[in-house]
């Protein structure tokens, strides 16, 4: 035995220091974008949250919240229905931090220009602590613009939805200090085609409606309020359904079971039934999709933010590992094949973050009445949602492999990241549906193509962007004819929009090394030695890329 009492069979060598106690906000692309898009005033708070997100204690809360899954208790000891979901205390710690830092609906009550950008950056930083609890946080953020279609309900509940108080528990919403909101659209027969919803809404005679039916996916069922779609006599309509009625009694919303999911395990996702549940109409009856689309759009932004953040996190973990681990006498990072992989992943992280915060800036300005930014968002948001979210699982899988076998083991945090990765691409419009929304935006809002191209053209003095913009211009024109054939190319067009916009943004805002390598590998695949382009496995960058400068963007300082 050694003096420490450990068996003296071997010395532990070449294991990488834990990536802990670092500032997650120590991210040059994110910080620059924060300032550019008008949220620079939040930088101090962003770093505060970043240090908290990278703290060992937070990492432990994240682990505990995931290994201790939420538990549904349908009945009490005497057989009365209670429909409670129990969460591990660490879930509440994470939620409390998120809400007290205004990651939920706070920017809707903040008149400062850039409030949505500041919140987006904070969300990107804090979601790297743990992604699952972002679900109710995002839905609460997204619910407000839809709820404003019912001014009385908005006046009553918005102050509580935007409050910085995390007040968990099933009590009447009006008596709480803070509220969380969810959404329930998806039914058993299909989630993409919500017009096929079968849940019925019958007028109760006092302005409220009684909902009877089911929802196949209802995440975060312990929220206080839900936006729900149901068939009223006028057609599919949007309603606000409280979990607890104003008199303190439970509404007739019954949780059937919790989903046993691939990932997102800290968060509860449920199947629910309504048996004459009380709900209040939101927006014009019969125009439920038009009303709830405001919420869908805001959650889609969070899908892009969350996925960009996950890509960044995976990159940082991989870069940190490769900077310490040695093989064949050198650091992994000093082996050309590994340096190319880390650099390639870093390009994705930079492009995803830059695009994500640009869209948050557009959302901020659109919320303040900027029509051109609203038009840009209508086209660029579904394209970005499609592209960034779809790239995320493959990027994380590649980053995981940079850790070799250790990456496959839960202790590294990478398996959780990988399991969580596909979700943003599925919900709020799975890949195909989101790509088809790009076509819909083009046909319904022709100004959206002009707004997009105008933004891309700001970088037109860069020949590679100008060439890509030329190609995109033709593709957009072809797609705008609304021919049924356009659907065959929907995914290709969505990807083309996202990559061209990313290239234009990087041309204006990223270091030359990033922009050059991005163009060479994403816009000019023919220039690479072998099969190039975004379909290629990572690590196939063309010769001449400044790998050291690129990889440096993924380095962080630990031990804070
Ligand atoms: C963890 C989790 C949490 C969720 N939480 C919620 C929630 O809180 N509230 C809620 O309402 N929903 C929630 N959902 C449901 C989610 O939004 C739906 O799963 C999603 O919208 C897809 O609907 P669906 O599963 O019925 O698939 P379907 O609609 O059956 O689609 C299946 C596949 O077909 C594709 N497809 C559909 N139509 C077309 C078409 N016209 N052309 C080409 N391809 C098409 C889709 O892209 C998809 O890949 C959640 C899902 C998950 C996984």
Tab-separated table of N, CA, C and O in Angstrom, residues 286-384:
chain	number	residue	atom	x	y	z
A	286	UNK	N	-61.015	30.099	-33.541
A	286	UNK	CA	-60.868	29.580	-34.901
A	286	UNK	C	-59.525	29.909	-35.524
A	286	UNK	O	-59.210	29.427	-36.610
A	287	UNK	N	-58.731	30.741	-34.851
A	287	UNK	CA	-57.403	31.104	-35.387
A	287	UNK	C	-56.308	30.702	-34.396
A	287	UNK	O	-55.377	31.448	-34.100
A	288	UNK	N	-56.459	29.479	-33.899
A	288	UNK	CA	-55.538	28.998	-32.867
A	288	UNK	C	-54.104	28.893	-33.324
A	288	UNK	O	-53.169	29.215	-32.586
A	289	UNK	N	-53.922	28.434	-34.572
A	289	UNK	CA	-52.550	28.270	-35.062
A	289	UNK	C	-51.886	29.634	-35.192
A	289	UNK	O	-50.732	29.834	-34.776
A	290	UNK	N	-52.630	30.601	-35.746
A	290	UNK	CA	-52.068	31.946	-35.910
A	290	UNK	C	-51.692	32.543	-34.551
A	290	UNK	O	-50.718	33.300	-34.439
A	291	UNK	N	-52.447	32.193	-33.520
A	291	UNK	CA	-52.160	32.738	-32.183
A	291	UNK	C	-50.938	32.063	-31.563
A	291	UNK	O	-50.007	32.725	-31.099
A	292	UNK	N	-50.938	30.733	-31.587
A	292	UNK	CA	-49.873	30.015	-30.877
A	292	UNK	C	-48.553	30.071	-31.654
A	292	UNK	O	-47.489	29.792	-31.092
A	293	UNK	N	-48.612	30.470	-32.916
A	293	UNK	CA	-47.380	30.541	-33.706
A	293	UNK	C	-46.397	31.542	-33.091
A	293	UNK	O	-45.181	31.426	-33.223
A	294	UNK	N	-46.942	32.537	-32.368
A	294	UNK	CA	-46.054	33.494	-31.682
A	294	UNK	C	-45.196	32.775	-30.649
A	294	UNK	O	-44.033	33.112	-30.437
A	295	UNK	N	-45.818	31.795	-29.988
A	295	UNK	CA	-45.072	31.036	-28.988
A	295	UNK	C	-44.090	30.093	-29.684
A	295	UNK	O	-42.933	29.955	-29.273
A	296	UNK	N	-44.549	29.473	-30.758
A	296	UNK	CA	-43.702	28.530	-31.484
A	296	UNK	C	-42.442	29.234	-31.991
A	296	UNK	O	-41.324	28.730	-31.882
A	297	UNK	N	-42.635	30.441	-32.514
A	297	UNK	CA	-41.501	31.176	-33.067
A	297	UNK	C	-40.466	31.475	-31.979
A	297	UNK	O	-39.258	31.314	-32.195
A	298	UNK	N	-40.929	31.883	-30.819
A	298	UNK	CA	-39.991	32.210	-29.738
A	298	UNK	C	-39.293	30.955	-29.206
A	298	UNK	O	-38.112	31.002	-28.847
A	299	UNK	N	-40.003	29.840	-29.171
A	299	UNK	CA	-39.324	28.623	-28.700
A	299	UNK	C	-38.334	28.136	-29.752
A	299	UNK	O	-37.299	27.557	-29.422
A	300	UNK	N	-38.641	28.383	-31.016
A	300	UNK	CA	-37.674	28.006	-32.061
A	300	UNK	C	-36.370	28.783	-31.899
A	300	UNK	O	-35.294	28.247	-32.139
A	301	UNK	N	-36.497	30.036	-31.522
A	301	UNK	CA	-35.267	30.800	-31.280
A	301	UNK	C	-34.461	30.121	-30.172
A	301	UNK	O	-33.241	29.970	-30.276
A	302	UNK	N	-35.147	29.681	-29.129
A	302	UNK	CA	-34.438	29.016	-28.036
A	302	UNK	C	-33.832	27.690	-28.473
A	302	UNK	O	-32.795	27.269	-27.937
A	303	UNK	N	-34.469	27.015	-29.426
A	303	UNK	CA	-33.872	25.776	-29.961
A	303	UNK	C	-32.525	26.100	-30.602
A	303	UNK	O	-31.546	25.365	-30.418
A	304	UNK	N	-32.474	27.197	-31.349
A	304	UNK	CA	-31.217	27.579	-32.001
A	304	UNK	C	-30.190	27.987	-30.942
A	304	UNK	O	-29.025	27.563	-30.983
A	305	UNK	N	-30.622	28.784	-29.977
A	305	UNK	CA	-29.703	29.227	-28.917
A	305	UNK	C	-29.172	28.020	-28.145
A	305	UNK	O	-27.965	27.910	-27.875
A	306	UNK	N	-30.086	27.125	-27.778
A	306	UNK	CA	-29.689	25.967	-26.968
A	306	UNK	C	-28.751	25.044	-27.729
A	306	UNK	O	-27.773	24.527	-27.168
A	307	UNK	N	-29.035	24.838	-29.012
A	307	UNK	CA	-28.175	23.947	-29.800
A	307	UNK	C	-26.816	24.592	-30.043
A	307	UNK	O	-25.781	23.909	-29.981
A	308	UNK	N	-26.802	25.886	-30.323
A	308	UNK	CA	-25.513	26.570	-30.515
A	308	UNK	C	-24.682	26.465	-29.231
A	308	UNK	O	-23.464	26.263	-29.277
A	309	UNK	N	-25.356	26.585	-28.103
A	309	UNK	CA	-24.647	26.494	-26.820
A	309	UNK	C	-24.103	25.083	-26.595
A	309	UNK	O	-22.979	24.906	-26.100
A	310	UNK	N	-24.884	24.074	-26.961
A	310	UNK	CA	-24.421	22.691	-26.787
A	310	UNK	C	-23.216	22.416	-27.685
A	310	UNK	O	-22.276	21.711	-27.287
A	311	UNK	N	-23.236	22.976	-28.884
A	311	UNK	CA	-22.094	22.797	-29.798
A	311	UNK	C	-20.850	23.439	-29.186
A	311	UNK	O	-19.760	22.856	-29.164
A	312	UNK	N	-21.026	24.648	-28.677
A	312	UNK	CA	-19.892	25.345	-28.041
A	312	UNK	C	-19.350	24.509	-26.864
A	312	UNK	O	-18.147	24.323	-26.704
A	313	UNK	N	-20.258	24.025	-26.044
A	313	UNK	CA	-19.841	23.254	-24.869
A	313	UNK	C	-19.053	22.013	-25.293
A	313	UNK	O	-17.987	21.704	-24.717
A	314	UNK	N	-19.546	21.301	-26.284
A	314	UNK	CA	-18.860	20.092	-26.750
A	314	UNK	C	-17.473	20.431	-27.268
A	314	UNK	O	-16.495	19.710	-27.031
A	315	UNK	N	-17.391	21.545	-27.978
A	315	UNK	CA	-16.102	21.999	-28.523
A	315	UNK	C	-15.103	22.305	-27.418
A	315	UNK	O	-13.923	21.949	-27.507
A	316	UNK	N	-15.582	23.006	-26.400
A	316	UNK	CA	-14.696	23.397	-25.299
A	316	UNK	C	-14.191	22.144	-24.577
A	316	UNK	O	-13.002	22.036	-24.258
A	317	UNK	N	-15.088	21.195	-24.341
A	317	UNK	CA	-14.678	19.961	-23.664
A	317	UNK	C	-13.627	19.229	-24.514
A	317	UNK	O	-12.586	18.793	-24.009
A	318	UNK	N	-13.889	19.122	-25.813
A	318	UNK	CA	-12.959	18.403	-26.690
A	318	UNK	C	-11.616	19.126	-26.768
A	318	UNK	O	-10.551	18.491	-26.713
A	319	UNK	N	-11.664	20.449	-26.887
A	319	UNK	CA	-10.411	21.209	-27.011
A	319	UNK	C	-9.596	21.110	-25.727
A	319	UNK	O	-8.370	20.968	-25.758
A	320	UNK	N	-10.294	21.167	-24.601
A	320	UNK	CA	-9.603	21.058	-23.316
A	320	UNK	C	-8.942	19.690	-23.183
A	320	UNK	O	-7.799	19.564	-22.732
A	321	UNK	N	-9.665	18.674	-23.582
A	321	UNK	CA	-9.126	17.318	-23.478
A	321	UNK	C	-7.901	17.163	-24.365
A	321	UNK	O	-6.847	16.655	-23.938
A	322	UNK	N	-8.036	17.633	-25.614
A	322	UNK	CA	-6.942	17.461	-26.572
A	322	UNK	C	-5.717	18.287	-26.185
A	322	UNK	O	-4.594	17.967	-26.572
A	323	UNK	N	-5.951	19.353	-25.410
A	323	UNK	CA	-4.820	20.188	-24.984
A	323	UNK	C	-4.024	19.529	-23.855
A	323	UNK	O	-2.875	19.911	-23.597
A	324	UNK	N	-4.601	18.556	-23.171
A	324	UNK	CA	-3.928	17.920	-22.034
A	324	UNK	C	-3.513	16.473	-22.297
A	324	UNK	O	-2.472	16.024	-21.834
A	325	UNK	N	-4.349	15.752	-22.946
A	325	UNK	CA	-4.097	14.311	-23.144
A	325	UNK	C	-2.955	14.119	-24.140
A	325	UNK	O	-2.891	14.811	-25.157
A	326	UNK	N	-2.104	13.149	-23.850
A	326	UNK	CA	-0.971	12.869	-24.736
A	326	UNK	C	-1.106	11.471	-25.329
A	326	UNK	O	-1.629	10.557	-24.692
A	327	UNK	N	-0.638	11.319	-26.545
A	327	UNK	CA	-0.516	9.973	-27.143
A	327	UNK	C	0.685	9.992	-28.075
A	327	UNK	O	1.007	11.036	-28.658
A	328	UNK	N	1.344	8.885	-28.187
A	328	UNK	CA	2.516	8.768	-29.064
A	328	UNK	C	3.486	9.931	-28.860
A	328	UNK	O	4.007	10.499	-29.811
A	329	UNK	N	3.675	10.330	-27.593
A	329	UNK	CA	4.696	11.314	-27.264
A	329	UNK	C	4.315	12.766	-27.481
A	329	UNK	O	5.156	13.655	-27.336
A	330	UNK	N	3.090	13.052	-27.829
A	330	UNK	CA	2.695	14.461	-28.040
A	330	UNK	C	1.280	14.685	-27.541
A	330	UNK	O	0.504	13.728	-27.379
A	331	UNK	N	0.962	15.968	-27.286
A	331	UNK	CA	-0.431	16.287	-26.940
A	331	UNK	C	-1.327	15.935	-28.122
A	331	UNK	O	-0.932	16.086	-29.281
A	332	UNK	N	-2.551	15.507	-27.816
A	332	UNK	CA	-3.475	15.189	-28.918
A	332	UNK	C	-3.590	16.369	-29.874
A	332	UNK	O	-3.643	16.202	-31.093
A	333	UNK	N	-3.626	17.560	-29.287
A	333	UNK	CA	-3.835	18.753	-30.108
A	333	UNK	C	-2.669	19.004	-31.058
A	333	UNK	O	-2.807	19.706	-32.058
A	334	UNK	N	-1.500	18.445	-30.729
A	334	UNK	CA	-0.342	18.642	-31.609
A	334	UNK	C	-0.300	17.626	-32.748
A	334	UNK	O	0.562	17.722	-33.628
A	335	UNK	N	-1.192	16.671	-32.718
A	335	UNK	CA	-1.290	15.747	-33.851
A	335	UNK	C	-2.165	16.410	-34.920
A	335	UNK	O	-3.313	16.798	-34.630
A	336	UNK	N	-1.662	16.516	-36.142
A	336	UNK	CA	-2.425	17.242	-37.174
A	336	UNK	C	-3.858	16.749	-37.350
A	336	UNK	O	-4.784	17.564	-37.493
A	337	UNK	N	-4.058	15.435	-37.321
A	337	UNK	CA	-5.417	14.931	-37.573
A	337	UNK	C	-6.376	15.394	-36.481
A	337	UNK	O	-7.549	15.690	-36.758
A	338	UNK	N	-5.894	15.475	-35.220
A	338	UNK	CA	-6.769	15.939	-34.132
A	338	UNK	C	-6.960	17.454	-34.205
A	338	UNK	O	-8.076	17.964	-34.001
A	339	UNK	N	-5.901	18.194	-34.492
A	339	UNK	CA	-6.030	19.657	-34.579
A	339	UNK	C	-7.068	20.032	-35.633
A	339	UNK	O	-7.864	20.976	-35.457
A	340	UNK	N	-7.092	19.272	-36.724
A	340	UNK	CA	-8.055	19.583	-37.791
A	340	UNK	C	-9.489	19.324	-37.330
A	340	UNK	O	-10.404	20.076	-37.661
A	341	UNK	N	-9.666	18.243	-36.562
A	341	UNK	CA	-11.015	17.955	-36.070
A	341	UNK	C	-11.481	19.065	-35.125
A	341	UNK	O	-12.588	19.607	-35.261
A	342	UNK	N	-10.628	19.416	-34.161
A	342	UNK	CA	-11.042	20.438	-33.180
A	342	UNK	C	-11.293	21.774	-33.900
A	342	UNK	O	-12.254	22.489	-33.580
A	343	UNK	N	-10.462	22.085	-34.858
A	343	UNK	CA	-10.663	23.342	-35.600
A	343	UNK	C	-11.986	23.316	-36.357
A	343	UNK	O	-12.743	24.293	-36.352
A	344	UNK	N	-12.273	22.178	-36.971
A	344	UNK	CA	-13.512	22.058	-37.747
A	344	UNK	C	-14.729	22.215	-36.830
A	344	UNK	O	-15.708	22.901	-37.170
A	345	UNK	N	-14.676	21.594	-35.671
A	345	UNK	CA	-15.773	21.733	-34.709
A	345	UNK	C	-15.899	23.183	-34.250
A	345	UNK	O	-17.005	23.709	-34.074
A	346	UNK	N	-14.756	23.823	-34.062
A	346	UNK	CA	-14.778	25.213	-33.611
A	346	UNK	C	-15.442	26.117	-34.652
A	346	UNK	O	-16.177	27.058	-34.297
A	347	UNK	N	-15.210	25.825	-35.914
A	347	UNK	CA	-15.877	26.613	-36.962
A	347	UNK	C	-17.392	26.517	-36.816
A	347	UNK	O	-18.116	27.514	-36.958
A	348	UNK	N	-17.875	25.307	-36.530
A	348	UNK	CA	-19.313	25.128	-36.353
A	348	UNK	C	-19.821	25.923	-35.156
A	348	UNK	O	-20.891	26.530	-35.195
A	349	UNK	N	-19.054	25.890	-34.073
A	349	UNK	CA	-19.469	26.597	-32.859
A	349	UNK	C	-19.544	28.099	-33.121
A	349	UNK	O	-20.507	28.776	-32.736
A	350	UNK	N	-18.530	28.629	-33.782
A	350	UNK	CA	-18.499	30.078	-34.054
A	350	UNK	C	-19.658	30.478	-34.965
A	350	UNK	O	-20.338	31.480	-34.727
A	351	UNK	N	-19.870	29.661	-35.994
A	351	UNK	CA	-20.932	29.995	-36.951
A	351	UNK	C	-22.306	29.885	-36.288
A	351	UNK	O	-23.179	30.745	-36.495
A	352	UNK	N	-22.488	28.852	-35.479
A	352	UNK	CA	-23.791	28.656	-34.836
A	352	UNK	C	-24.077	29.774	-33.835
A	352	UNK	O	-25.175	30.337	-33.803
A	353	UNK	N	-23.093	30.116	-33.007
A	353	UNK	CA	-23.315	31.166	-32.000
A	353	UNK	C	-23.557	32.522	-32.660
A	353	UNK	O	-24.437	33.276	-32.246
A	354	UNK	N	-22.763	32.811	-33.685
A	354	UNK	CA	-22.899	34.109	-34.340
A	354	UNK	C	-24.287	34.246	-34.963
A	354	UNK	O	-24.940	35.286	-34.842
A	355	UNK	N	-24.728	33.180	-35.605
A	355	UNK	CA	-26.065	33.201	-36.207
A	355	UNK	C	-27.145	33.287	-35.129
A	355	UNK	O	-28.105	34.064	-35.247
A	356	UNK	N	-26.991	32.508	-34.065
A	356	UNK	CA	-28.016	32.470	-33.014
A	356	UNK	C	-28.209	33.854	-32.389
A	356	UNK	O	-29.341	34.322	-32.212
A	357	UNK	N	-27.115	34.515	-32.065
A	357	UNK	CA	-27.262	35.825	-31.389
A	357	UNK	C	-27.723	36.882	-32.390
A	357	UNK	O	-28.445	37.812	-32.022
A	358	UNK	N	-27.346	36.735	-33.651
A	358	UNK	CA	-27.877	37.657	-34.674
A	358	UNK	C	-29.409	37.559	-34.707
A	358	UNK	O	-30.116	38.565	-34.799
A	359	UNK	N	-29.925	36.337	-34.628
A	359	UNK	CA	-31.383	36.153	-34.653
A	359	UNK	C	-32.024	36.675	-33.374
A	359	UNK	O	-33.141	37.208	-33.400
A	360	UNK	N	-31.318	36.539	-32.261
A	360	UNK	CA	-31.846	37.113	-31.012
A	360	UNK	C	-31.931	38.636	-31.146
A	360	UNK	O	-32.882	39.263	-30.664
A	361	UNK	N	-30.932	39.221	-31.802
A	361	UNK	CA	-30.967	40.670	-32.045
A	361	UNK	C	-32.151	41.036	-32.923
A	361	UNK	O	-32.847	42.034	-32.680
A	362	UNK	N	-32.398	40.216	-33.942
A	362	UNK	CA	-33.547	40.472	-34.819
A	362	UNK	C	-34.843	40.362	-34.017
A	362	UNK	O	-35.769	41.176	-34.195
A	363	UNK	N	-34.920	39.359	-33.130
A	363	UNK	CA	-36.132	39.197	-32.316
A	363	UNK	C	-36.321	40.398	-31.397
A	363	UNK	O	-37.448	40.870	-31.194
A	364	UNK	N	-35.225	40.903	-30.865
A	364	UNK	CA	-35.299	42.062	-29.971
A	364	UNK	C	-35.842	43.276	-30.732
A	364	UNK	O	-36.756	43.960	-30.270
A	365	UNK	N	-35.297	43.499	-31.920
A	365	UNK	CA	-35.717	44.676	-32.684
A	365	UNK	C	-37.129	44.476	-33.246
A	365	UNK	O	-37.915	45.413	-33.308
A	366	UNK	N	-37.448	43.234	-33.631
A	366	UNK	CA	-38.802	42.959	-34.134
A	366	UNK	C	-39.837	43.224	-33.037
A	366	UNK	O	-40.904	43.780	-33.296
A	367	UNK	N	-39.477	42.828	-31.797
A	367	UNK	CA	-40.407	43.052	-30.680
A	367	UNK	C	-40.624	44.537	-30.429
A	367	UNK	O	-41.617	44.940	-29.821
A	368	UNK	N	-39.699	45.366	-30.905
A	368	UNK	CA	-39.832	46.824	-30.726
A	368	UNK	C	-40.320	47.489	-32.006
A	368	UNK	O	-40.154	48.690	-32.192
A	369	UNK	N	-40.847	46.686	-32.946
A	369	UNK	CA	-41.526	47.262	-34.105
A	369	UNK	C	-40.712	47.357	-35.376
A	369	UNK	O	-41.157	47.973	-36.346
A	370	UNK	N	-39.537	46.747	-35.429
A	370	UNK	CA	-38.704	46.822	-36.632
A	370	UNK	C	-39.205	45.790	-37.652
A	370	UNK	O	-38.977	44.589	-37.515
A	371	UNK	N	-39.861	46.286	-38.721
A	371	UNK	CA	-40.505	45.385	-39.683
A	371	UNK	C	-39.473	44.592	-40.489
A	371	UNK	O	-39.702	43.419	-40.810
A	372	UNK	N	-38.352	45.209	-40.841
A	372	UNK	CA	-37.360	44.503	-41.650
A	372	UNK	C	-36.758	43.347	-40.855
A	372	UNK	O	-36.530	42.249	-41.399
A	373	UNK	N	-36.530	43.570	-39.584
A	373	UNK	CA	-35.976	42.494	-38.755
A	373	UNK	C	-36.998	41.381	-38.549
A	373	UNK	O	-36.639	40.195	-38.507
A	374	UNK	N	-38.276	41.765	-38.456
A	374	UNK	CA	-39.326	40.736	-38.343
A	374	UNK	C	-39.366	39.898	-39.614
A	374	UNK	O	-39.524	38.676	-39.561
A	375	UNK	N	-39.198	40.561	-40.755
A	375	UNK	CA	-39.221	39.836	-42.039
A	375	UNK	C	-38.024	38.886	-42.138
A	375	UNK	O	-38.156	37.738	-42.558
A	376	UNK	N	-36.865	39.382	-41.741
A	376	UNK	CA	-35.661	38.532	-41.757
A	376	UNK	C	-35.874	37.281	-40.913
A	376	UNK	O	-35.557	36.155	-41.308
A	377	UNK	N	-36.451	37.502	-39.739
A	377	UNK	CA	-36.660	36.413	-38.782
A	377	UNK	C	-37.591	35.341	-39.350
A	377	UNK	O	-37.372	34.144	-39.125
A	378	UNK	N	-38.607	35.768	-40.092
A	378	UNK	CA	-39.586	34.799	-40.611
A	378	UNK	C	-38.924	33.743	-41.491
A	378	UNK	O	-39.333	32.588	-41.505
A	379	UNK	N	-37.891	34.144	-42.217
A	379	UNK	CA	-37.214	33.200	-43.105
A	379	UNK	C	-35.968	32.594	-42.445
A	379	UNK	O	-35.727	31.388	-42.527
A	380	UNK	N	-35.187	33.444	-41.793
A	380	UNK	CA	-33.898	32.972	-41.261
A	380	UNK	C	-34.085	32.071	-40.036
A	380	UNK	O	-33.269	31.165	-39.807
A	381	UNK	N	-35.157	32.297	-39.273
A	381	UNK	CA	-35.313	31.493	-38.052
A	381	UNK	C	-35.613	30.023	-38.352
A	381	UNK	O	-34.932	29.137	-37.819
A	382	UNK	N	-36.614	29.712	-39.213
A	382	UNK	CA	-36.795	28.280	-39.514
A	382	UNK	C	-35.565	27.669	-40.181
A	382	UNK	O	-35.224	26.511	-39.912
A	383	UNK	N	-34.887	28.442	-41.039
A	383	UNK	CA	-33.683	27.898	-41.694
A	383	UNK	C	-32.620	27.577	-40.648
A	383	UNK	O	-31.992	26.508	-40.678
A	384	UNK	N	-32.419	28.491	-39.707
A	384	UNK	CA	-31.409	28.280	-38.659
A	384	UNK	C	-31.829	27.150	-37.731
A	384	UNK	O	-31.001	26.336	-37.302
